[in-house]
CSV table of C-alpha atoms in Angstrom, one decimal:
chain,number,residue,atom,x,y,z
U,1,MET,CA,-23.6,100.3,108.3
U,2,THR,CA,-22.7,97.9,105.5
U,3,GLU,CA,-19.3,97.0,104.2
U,4,SER,CA,-19.9,99.1,101.1
U,5,ASP,CA,-20.5,102.1,103.3
U,6,LEU,CA,-17.0,101.9,104.7
U,7,GLN,CA,-14.3,104.0,103.1
U,8,LEU,CA,-10.7,103.2,103.9
U,9,GLU,CA,-8.0,105.8,103.5
U,10,ASP,CA,-4.7,105.0,102.0
U,11,TYR,CA,-2.1,104.3,104.7
U,12,ASP,CA,1.5,105.4,104.2
U,13,PRO,CA,3.8,104.4,107.0
U,14,ALA,CA,6.2,107.1,106.0
U,15,GLU,CA,3.8,109.7,107.4
U,16,PHE,CA,4.2,108.2,110.9
U,17,LEU,CA,8.0,107.9,110.9
U,18,ASN,CA,8.8,111.1,112.7
U,19,ASN,CA,12.1,110.4,114.4
U,20,GLU,CA,15.2,108.2,114.3
U,21,GLU,CA,14.0,105.9,117.1
U,22,ASP,CA,10.7,105.1,115.2
U,23,MET,CA,12.7,104.4,112.0
U,24,LYS,CA,15.1,102.1,113.8
U,25,LEU,CA,12.4,100.2,115.6
U,26,TYR,CA,10.4,99.8,112.3
U,27,LEU,CA,13.4,98.5,110.4
U,28,ASN,CA,14.5,96.1,113.2
U,29,GLU,CA,11.0,94.6,113.3
U,30,ALA,CA,11.2,94.0,109.6
U,31,LEU,CA,14.6,92.4,109.9
U,32,LYS,CA,13.3,90.0,112.6
U,33,ASP,CA,10.6,88.8,110.1
U,34,GLY,CA,13.3,87.6,107.7
U,35,ASN,CA,11.4,88.7,104.6
U,36,ILE,CA,13.8,90.6,102.3
U,37,SER,CA,10.9,92.1,100.3
U,38,LEU,CA,9.5,93.5,103.5
U,39,VAL,CA,12.9,94.9,104.6
U,40,LEU,CA,13.3,96.7,101.3
U,41,SER,CA,9.8,98.0,101.5
U,42,VAL,CA,10.4,99.3,105.0
U,43,LEU,CA,13.6,101.0,103.8
U,44,GLY,CA,11.5,102.6,101.1
U,45,ASP,CA,9.1,103.9,103.8
U,46,ILE,CA,12.0,105.3,105.8
U,47,ALA,CA,13.5,106.9,102.6
U,48,ARG,CA,10.1,108.6,101.9
U,49,ALA,CA,9.9,109.8,105.5
U,50,ARG,CA,13.3,111.5,104.8
U,51,ASN,CA,14.2,113.1,101.5
U,52,VAL,CA,14.4,110.6,98.6
U,53,SER,CA,16.1,113.1,96.3
U,54,GLN,CA,18.9,113.8,98.8
U,55,LEU,CA,19.2,110.1,99.6
U,56,SER,CA,19.5,109.1,95.9
U,57,LYS,CA,22.4,111.7,95.6
U,58,GLU,CA,24.2,110.3,98.6
U,59,VAL,CA,23.8,106.7,97.4
U,60,GLY,CA,24.7,107.5,93.8
U,61,ILE,CA,21.6,106.2,92.0
U,62,SER,CA,18.7,108.0,90.4
U,63,ARG,CA,15.6,108.8,92.3
U,64,GLU,CA,13.6,106.3,90.1
U,65,GLY,CA,16.3,103.7,90.7
U,66,LEU,CA,16.0,104.2,94.4
U,67,TYR,CA,12.2,103.8,94.3
U,68,LYS,CA,12.6,100.7,92.2
U,69,ALA,CA,15.2,99.1,94.5
U,70,LEU,CA,13.1,99.7,97.6
U,71,SER,CA,9.8,98.8,96.2
U,72,GLY,CA,9.7,95.4,97.8
U,73,LYS,CA,9.9,93.9,94.3
U,74,GLY,CA,13.4,95.3,93.7
U,75,ASN,CA,16.5,93.3,93.9
U,76,PRO,CA,19.3,95.7,94.8
U,77,SER,CA,22.8,94.4,95.5
U,78,PHE,CA,24.0,94.2,99.1
U,79,SER,CA,26.4,97.0,98.3
U,80,THR,CA,23.5,99.3,97.3
U,81,THR,CA,21.4,98.2,100.2
U,82,TYR,CA,24.3,98.9,102.6
U,83,LYS,CA,24.9,102.4,101.1
U,84,ILE,CA,21.2,103.2,101.5
U,85,ILE,CA,21.3,102.1,105.2
U,86,GLN,CA,24.4,104.2,105.8
U,87,ALA,CA,22.9,107.2,104.0
U,88,LEU,CA,19.8,106.9,106.2
U,89,GLY,CA,22.2,107.3,109.2
U,90,MET,CA,21.8,103.7,110.3
U,91,ARG,CA,24.2,100.8,110.6
U,92,LEU,CA,24.0,97.1,110.5
U,93,GLU,CA,25.2,94.9,113.4
U,94,VAL,CA,25.5,91.2,113.5
U,95,HIS,CA,24.8,89.3,116.8
U,96,ALA,CA,25.2,85.6,117.5
U,97,GLY,CA,21.7,84.1,117.7
């Protein structure tokens, strides 16, 4: 089998986020990395695993705005990010390191 014979399927992490625990672990791992773009992208994956339309209503921004904010290239304010986390049923905690 040659490399050109291989076919890769698109991978969407949102398809594998089936419960709150998986979502929490996924987000916590992204937070440990310290890469803000990754954290936003992971929040986008979690949002897609839930209901983006409902989430956008709860946060108070358009569906398109939510996708843009959580694209990994977005730059949402801390307030918006915090609202998204709360609307996803999660909370932030700070611990001394």
